[in-house]
Coordinates of C-alpha atoms in Angstrom, one line a residue:
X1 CA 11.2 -64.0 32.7
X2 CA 13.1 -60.8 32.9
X3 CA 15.5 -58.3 31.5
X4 CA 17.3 -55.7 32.4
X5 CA 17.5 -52.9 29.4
X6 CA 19.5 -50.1 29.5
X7 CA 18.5 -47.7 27.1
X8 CA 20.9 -44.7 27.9
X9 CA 24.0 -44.4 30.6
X10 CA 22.5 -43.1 33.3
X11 CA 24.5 -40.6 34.4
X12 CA 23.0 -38.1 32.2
X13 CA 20.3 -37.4 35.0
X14 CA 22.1 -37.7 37.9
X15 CA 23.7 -33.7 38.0
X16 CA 21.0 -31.4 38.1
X17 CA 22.5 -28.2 36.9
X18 CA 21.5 -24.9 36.9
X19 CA 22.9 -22.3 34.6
X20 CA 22.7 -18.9 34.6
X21 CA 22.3 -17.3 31.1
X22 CA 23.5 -14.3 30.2
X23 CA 22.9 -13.7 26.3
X24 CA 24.9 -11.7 24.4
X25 CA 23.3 -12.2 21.1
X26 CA 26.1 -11.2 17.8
X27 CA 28.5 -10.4 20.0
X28 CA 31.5 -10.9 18.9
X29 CA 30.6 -12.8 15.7
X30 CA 32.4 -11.9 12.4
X31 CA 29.1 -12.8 10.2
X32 CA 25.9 -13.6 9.7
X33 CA 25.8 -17.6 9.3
X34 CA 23.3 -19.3 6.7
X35 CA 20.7 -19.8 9.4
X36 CA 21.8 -17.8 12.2
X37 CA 19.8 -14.8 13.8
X38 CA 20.7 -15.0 17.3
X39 CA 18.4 -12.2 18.8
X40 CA 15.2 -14.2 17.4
X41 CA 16.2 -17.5 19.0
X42 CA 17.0 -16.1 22.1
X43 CA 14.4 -13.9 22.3
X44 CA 16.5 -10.5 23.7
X45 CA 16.4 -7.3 21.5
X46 CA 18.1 -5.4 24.0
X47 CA 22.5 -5.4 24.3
X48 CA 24.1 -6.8 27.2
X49 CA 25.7 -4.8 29.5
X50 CA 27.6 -4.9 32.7
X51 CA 24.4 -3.4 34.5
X52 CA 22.1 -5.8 33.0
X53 CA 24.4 -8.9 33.5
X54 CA 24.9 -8.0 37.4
X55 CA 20.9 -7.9 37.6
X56 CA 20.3 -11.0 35.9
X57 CA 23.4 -13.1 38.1
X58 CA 21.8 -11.1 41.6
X59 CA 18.2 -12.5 40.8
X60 CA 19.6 -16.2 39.5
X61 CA 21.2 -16.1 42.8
X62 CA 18.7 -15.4 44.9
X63 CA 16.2 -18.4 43.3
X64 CA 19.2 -21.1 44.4
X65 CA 17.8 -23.8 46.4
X66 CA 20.4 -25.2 48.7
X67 CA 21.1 -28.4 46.4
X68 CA 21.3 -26.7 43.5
X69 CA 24.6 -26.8 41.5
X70 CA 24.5 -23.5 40.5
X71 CA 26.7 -22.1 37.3
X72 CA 26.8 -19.0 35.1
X73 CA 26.8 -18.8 31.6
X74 CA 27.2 -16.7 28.7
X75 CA 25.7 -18.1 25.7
X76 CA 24.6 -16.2 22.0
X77 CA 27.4 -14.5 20.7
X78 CA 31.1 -15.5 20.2
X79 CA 32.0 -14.5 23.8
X80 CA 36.0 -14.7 23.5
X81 CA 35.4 -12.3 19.9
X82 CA 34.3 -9.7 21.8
X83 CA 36.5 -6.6 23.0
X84 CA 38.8 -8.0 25.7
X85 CA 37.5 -5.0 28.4
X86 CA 33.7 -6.0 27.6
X87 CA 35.1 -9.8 28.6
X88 CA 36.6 -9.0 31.4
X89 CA 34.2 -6.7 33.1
X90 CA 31.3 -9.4 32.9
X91 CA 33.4 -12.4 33.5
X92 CA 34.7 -10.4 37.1
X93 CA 30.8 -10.7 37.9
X94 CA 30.9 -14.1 37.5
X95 CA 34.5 -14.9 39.2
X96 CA 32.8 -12.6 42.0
X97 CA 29.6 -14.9 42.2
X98 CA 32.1 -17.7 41.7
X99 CA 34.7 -16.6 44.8
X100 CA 31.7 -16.0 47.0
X101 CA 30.3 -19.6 46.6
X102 CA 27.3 -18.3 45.3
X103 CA 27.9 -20.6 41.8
X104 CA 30.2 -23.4 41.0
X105 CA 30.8 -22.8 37.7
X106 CA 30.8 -20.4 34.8
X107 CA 31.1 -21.5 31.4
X108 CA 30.8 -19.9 28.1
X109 CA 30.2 -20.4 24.2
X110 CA 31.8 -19.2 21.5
X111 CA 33.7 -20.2 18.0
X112 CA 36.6 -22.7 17.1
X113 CA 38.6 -19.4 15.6
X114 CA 38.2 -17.6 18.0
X115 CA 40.5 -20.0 20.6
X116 CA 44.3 -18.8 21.1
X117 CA 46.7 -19.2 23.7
X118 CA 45.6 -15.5 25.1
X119 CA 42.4 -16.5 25.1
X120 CA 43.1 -19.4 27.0
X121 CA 45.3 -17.4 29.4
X122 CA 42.4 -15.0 29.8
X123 CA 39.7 -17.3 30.9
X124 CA 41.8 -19.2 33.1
X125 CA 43.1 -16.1 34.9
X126 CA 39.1 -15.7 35.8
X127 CA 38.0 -19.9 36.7
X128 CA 36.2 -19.9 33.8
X129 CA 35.5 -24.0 34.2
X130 CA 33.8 -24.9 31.0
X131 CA 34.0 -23.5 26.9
X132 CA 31.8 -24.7 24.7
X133 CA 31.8 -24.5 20.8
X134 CA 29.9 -23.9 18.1
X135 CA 31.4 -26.3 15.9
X136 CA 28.1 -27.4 14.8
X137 CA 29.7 -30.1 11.6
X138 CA 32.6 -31.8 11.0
X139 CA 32.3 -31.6 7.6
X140 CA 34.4 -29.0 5.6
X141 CA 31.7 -28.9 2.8
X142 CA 29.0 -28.3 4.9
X143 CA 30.7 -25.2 7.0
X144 CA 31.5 -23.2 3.9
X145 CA 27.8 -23.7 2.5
X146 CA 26.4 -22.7 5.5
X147 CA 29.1 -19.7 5.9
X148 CA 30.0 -20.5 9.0
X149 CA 34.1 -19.0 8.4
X150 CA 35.7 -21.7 10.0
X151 CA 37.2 -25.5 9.0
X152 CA 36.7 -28.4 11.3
X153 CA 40.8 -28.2 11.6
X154 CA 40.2 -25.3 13.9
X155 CA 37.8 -26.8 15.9
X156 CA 39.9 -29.9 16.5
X157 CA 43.3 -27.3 17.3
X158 CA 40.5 -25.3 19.7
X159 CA 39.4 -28.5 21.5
X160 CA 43.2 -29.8 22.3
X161 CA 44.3 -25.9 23.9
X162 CA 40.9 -26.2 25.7
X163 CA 41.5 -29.6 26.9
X164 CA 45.1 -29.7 27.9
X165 CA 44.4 -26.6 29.9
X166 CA 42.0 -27.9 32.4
X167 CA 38.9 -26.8 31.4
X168 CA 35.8 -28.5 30.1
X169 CA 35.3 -29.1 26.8
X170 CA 31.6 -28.2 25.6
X171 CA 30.9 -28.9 21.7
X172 CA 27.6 -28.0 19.7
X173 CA 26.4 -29.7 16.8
X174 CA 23.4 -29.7 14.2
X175 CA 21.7 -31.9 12.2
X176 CA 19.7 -31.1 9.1
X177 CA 21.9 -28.3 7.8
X178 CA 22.2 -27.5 4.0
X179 CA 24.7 -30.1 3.1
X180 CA 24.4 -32.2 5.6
X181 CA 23.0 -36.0 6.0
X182 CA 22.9 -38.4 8.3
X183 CA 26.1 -40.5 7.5
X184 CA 28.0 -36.9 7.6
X185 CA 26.1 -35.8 11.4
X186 CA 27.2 -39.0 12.9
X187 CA 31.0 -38.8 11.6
X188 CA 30.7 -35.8 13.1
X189 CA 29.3 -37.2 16.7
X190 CA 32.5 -40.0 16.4
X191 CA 34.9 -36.7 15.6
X192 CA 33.3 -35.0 19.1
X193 CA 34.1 -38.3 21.0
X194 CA 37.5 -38.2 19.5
X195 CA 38.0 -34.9 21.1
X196 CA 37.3 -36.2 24.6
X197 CA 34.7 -33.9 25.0
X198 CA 32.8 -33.5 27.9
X199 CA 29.6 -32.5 26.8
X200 CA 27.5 -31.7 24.0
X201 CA 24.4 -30.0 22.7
X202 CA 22.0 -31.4 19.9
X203 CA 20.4 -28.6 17.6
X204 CA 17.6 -29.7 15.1
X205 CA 18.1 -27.3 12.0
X206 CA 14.9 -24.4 12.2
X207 CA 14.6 -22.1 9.6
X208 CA 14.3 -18.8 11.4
X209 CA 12.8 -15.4 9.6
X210 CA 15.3 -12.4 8.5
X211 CA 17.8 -15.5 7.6
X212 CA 19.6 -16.5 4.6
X213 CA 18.0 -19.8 5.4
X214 CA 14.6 -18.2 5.1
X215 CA 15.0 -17.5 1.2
X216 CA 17.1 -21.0 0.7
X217 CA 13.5 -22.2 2.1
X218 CA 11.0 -19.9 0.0
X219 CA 13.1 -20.7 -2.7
X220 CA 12.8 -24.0 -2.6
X221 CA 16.7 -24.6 -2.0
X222 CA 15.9 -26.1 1.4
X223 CA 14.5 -29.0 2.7
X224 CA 14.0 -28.9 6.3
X225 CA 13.7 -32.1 8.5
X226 CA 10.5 -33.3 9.8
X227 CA 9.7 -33.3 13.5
X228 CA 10.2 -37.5 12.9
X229 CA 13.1 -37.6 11.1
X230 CA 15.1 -35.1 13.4
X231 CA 13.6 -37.1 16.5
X232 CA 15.3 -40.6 14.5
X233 CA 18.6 -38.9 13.7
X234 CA 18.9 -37.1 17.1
X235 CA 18.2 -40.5 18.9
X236 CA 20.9 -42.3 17.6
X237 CA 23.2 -39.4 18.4
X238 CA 22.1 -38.8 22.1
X239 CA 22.4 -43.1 22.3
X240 CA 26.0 -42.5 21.1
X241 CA 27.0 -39.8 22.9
X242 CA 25.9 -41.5 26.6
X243 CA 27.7 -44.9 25.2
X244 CA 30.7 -42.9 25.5
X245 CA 30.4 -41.5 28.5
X246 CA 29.5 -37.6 27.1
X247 CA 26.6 -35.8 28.6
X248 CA 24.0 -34.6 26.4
X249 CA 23.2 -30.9 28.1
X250 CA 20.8 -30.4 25.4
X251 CA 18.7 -31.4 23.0
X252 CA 16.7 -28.9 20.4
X253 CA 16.7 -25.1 21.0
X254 CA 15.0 -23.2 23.9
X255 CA 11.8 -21.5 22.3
X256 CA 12.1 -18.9 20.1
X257 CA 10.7 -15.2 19.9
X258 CA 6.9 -15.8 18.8
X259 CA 6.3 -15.8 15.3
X260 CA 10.2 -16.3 14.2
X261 CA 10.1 -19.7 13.4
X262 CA 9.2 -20.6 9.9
X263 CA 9.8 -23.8 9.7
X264 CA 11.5 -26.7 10.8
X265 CA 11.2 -29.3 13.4
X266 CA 10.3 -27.5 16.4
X267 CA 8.8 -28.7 19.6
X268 CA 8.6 -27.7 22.6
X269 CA 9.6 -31.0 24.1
X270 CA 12.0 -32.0 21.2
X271 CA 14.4 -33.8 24.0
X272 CA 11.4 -35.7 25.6
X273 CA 10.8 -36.6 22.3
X274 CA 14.1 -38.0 21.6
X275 CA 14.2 -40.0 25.1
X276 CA 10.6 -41.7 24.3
X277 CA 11.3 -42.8 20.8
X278 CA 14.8 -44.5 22.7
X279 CA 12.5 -46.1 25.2
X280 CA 10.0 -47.1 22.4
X281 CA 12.9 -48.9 20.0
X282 CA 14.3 -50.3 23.1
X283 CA 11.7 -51.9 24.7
X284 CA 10.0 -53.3 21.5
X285 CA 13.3 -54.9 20.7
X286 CA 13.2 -56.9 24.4
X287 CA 9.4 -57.8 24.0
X288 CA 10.1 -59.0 20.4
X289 CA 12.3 -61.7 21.6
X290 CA 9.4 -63.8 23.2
X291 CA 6.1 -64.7 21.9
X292 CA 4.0 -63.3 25.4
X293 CA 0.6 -61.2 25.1
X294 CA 1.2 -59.4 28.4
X295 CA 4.2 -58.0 29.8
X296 CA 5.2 -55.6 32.6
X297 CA 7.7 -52.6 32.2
X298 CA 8.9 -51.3 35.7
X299 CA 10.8 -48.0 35.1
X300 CA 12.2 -44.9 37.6
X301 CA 9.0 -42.3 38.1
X302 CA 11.0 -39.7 36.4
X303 CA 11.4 -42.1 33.3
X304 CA 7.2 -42.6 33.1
X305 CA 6.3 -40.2 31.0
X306 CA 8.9 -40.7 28.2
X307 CA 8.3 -44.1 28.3
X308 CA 4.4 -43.5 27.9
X309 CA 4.9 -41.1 25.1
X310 CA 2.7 -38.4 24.2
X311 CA -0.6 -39.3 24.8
X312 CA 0.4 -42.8 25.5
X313 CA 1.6 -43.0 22.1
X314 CA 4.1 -45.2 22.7
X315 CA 1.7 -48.2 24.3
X316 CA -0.8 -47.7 21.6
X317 CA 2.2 -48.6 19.3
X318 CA 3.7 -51.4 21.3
X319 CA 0.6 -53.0 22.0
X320 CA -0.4 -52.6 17.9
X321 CA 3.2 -53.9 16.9
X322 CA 3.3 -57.1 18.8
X323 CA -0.3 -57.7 19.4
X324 CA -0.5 -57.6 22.9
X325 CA -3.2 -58.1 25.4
X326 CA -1.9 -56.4 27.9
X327 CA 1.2 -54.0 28.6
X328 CA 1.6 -52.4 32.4
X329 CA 3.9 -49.7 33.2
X330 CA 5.3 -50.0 36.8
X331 CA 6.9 -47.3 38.8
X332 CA 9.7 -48.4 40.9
X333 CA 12.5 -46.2 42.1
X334 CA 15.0 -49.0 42.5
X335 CA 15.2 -48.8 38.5
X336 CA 18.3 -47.0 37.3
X337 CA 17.1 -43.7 35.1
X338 CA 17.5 -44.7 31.5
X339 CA 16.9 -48.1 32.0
X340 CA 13.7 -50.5 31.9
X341 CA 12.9 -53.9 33.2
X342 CA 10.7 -56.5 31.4
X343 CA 8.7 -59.5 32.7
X344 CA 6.3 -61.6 30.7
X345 CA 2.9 -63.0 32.5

């Protein structure tokens, strides 16, 4: 007795990507959003320049491995807010890199209002291949409590100049924001797919120090999610997303500078997270549809350790929920990633 269960589109792991990040943390940003403090997330206390930027694409470079699919990007700011001349001189390094064959791509993020038609004229005049943006809700209500200075209007007029020019279309979202619920985070997921965008990025809502959010939270004003609740919410998002045929790039944030996070659901294997408790809610719905005490899960060897869970967690759990006697995990490579195969003994 087996079955085949496909737990997310595997195509999310086939491209293995490599990206290039140049951070240019407040650039280019009007405002200080409810929970935004860029040079803590990222880490950088020091302003990008030309100089720097050149040293950091030179030593990305130089660590390519021959099958790498190498692409450079500039991420923190509002890249296309910035001064055109500042734009311009670092996206030459990276249409330099770019003509060389040294990367395949360069891509940058930046906000819905800050899209026009010269914007889009510039970046194309430079092979920019992918924009992503911070749209990060859908919701009108929720981007004016959390200051963010645009509507969702502008996001949708950013994503169709974006999209009927060629390029790909990047969107970033978060869940957990003042505001926001559940309901409201995935209207927002169908409103990305209605976009046609290519890819997207998941961001759990941290409350980071010398933020707006930081009072909201000493206050008392604001609730953040738990680690389990952002895993359940982000898990039915990244199961969407891959349905329709959108990558996930990322979920949860890179680490932060020590001692910036307050609180929040942080981990440092938030998207591992995220892929286990799929595999978990996916394989206890196929071993719940026969009465067996020992099953057999054959999975890819890059899918083991999700499947597992932390510290096994997720056998310990299966084994509890349906009483079992026995449950073996199988490594087989002929198993598509994102996908399992039960057998009952």
């Amino acid at each position: 007795m087996r079955e085949v269960c496909c737990v997310w589109q595997h195509k999310q792991q086939e491209e293995k990507h490599k990206t290039i990040p140049v951070f240019v943390p407040h650039w280019g940003c009007p405002q200080s959003c409810l929970f935004c403090n860029q040079k803590k997330i990222t880490g950088q206390k020091e302003e990008m320049t030309t100089e720097r930027a050149r040293e950091i694409i030179r030593q990305g470079i130089a660590k390519k491995k021959p099958d790498d699919v190498l692409e450079i990007g500039f991420f923190g700011g509002s890249f296309t807010g910035i001064p055109a001349g500042q734009q311009e001189a670092l996206l030459g390094l990276a249409k330099e890199a770019l003509d060389a064959g040294h990367v395949q791509g360069i891509r940058l993020s930046t906000r819905p209002d800050y899209i026009n038609e010269t914007v889009i004229h510039r970046l194309l005049r430079f092979d920019v291949t992918c924009v992503e943006l911070g749209a990060q809700s859908m919701q009108d209500e929720v981007l004016l409590l959390n200051k963010r200075g645009h509507t969702a209007h502008q996001t949708r007029q950013a994503a169709k100049m974006i999209k009927d020019s060629g390029m790909k279309l990047g969107l970033q979202m978060m869940v957990g924001l003042p505001g926001d619920t559940e309901a409201m985070a995935m209207d927002t997921a169908e409103q990305f797919a209605n976009m046609n965008a290519d890819c997207v990025r998941i961001y759990p809502t941290l409350v980071i120090c010398d933020t707006e959010l930081q009072a909201w939270y000493k206050s008392g004003q604001y609730h953040p999610l738990s680690v389990d609740e952002a895993v359940s919410v982000c898990s039915r998002l990244y199961q969407y997303f891959t349905e329709k045929d959108i990558q996930v790039i990322r979920v949860g944030l890179l680490e932060t500078e020590e001692g910036s996070l307050v609180a929040g659901p942080y981990h440092h294997a938030f998207g591992e997270l995220v892929r286990s408790h799929l595999f978990y809610e996916t394989i206890l719905k196929a071993l719940k549809k026969h009465l067996k005490k020992e099953w057999t899960v054959f999975v890819h060897p890059q899918d083991v350790s999700a499947v597992m869970g932390q510290k096994r967690e997720n056998l310990i759990r299966l084994k509890e929920a349906l009483s079992l006697e026995a449950l073996h995990i199988v490594q087989d490579s002929e198993v598509t990633r994102g996908t399992v195969i039960t057998e009952a003994k």
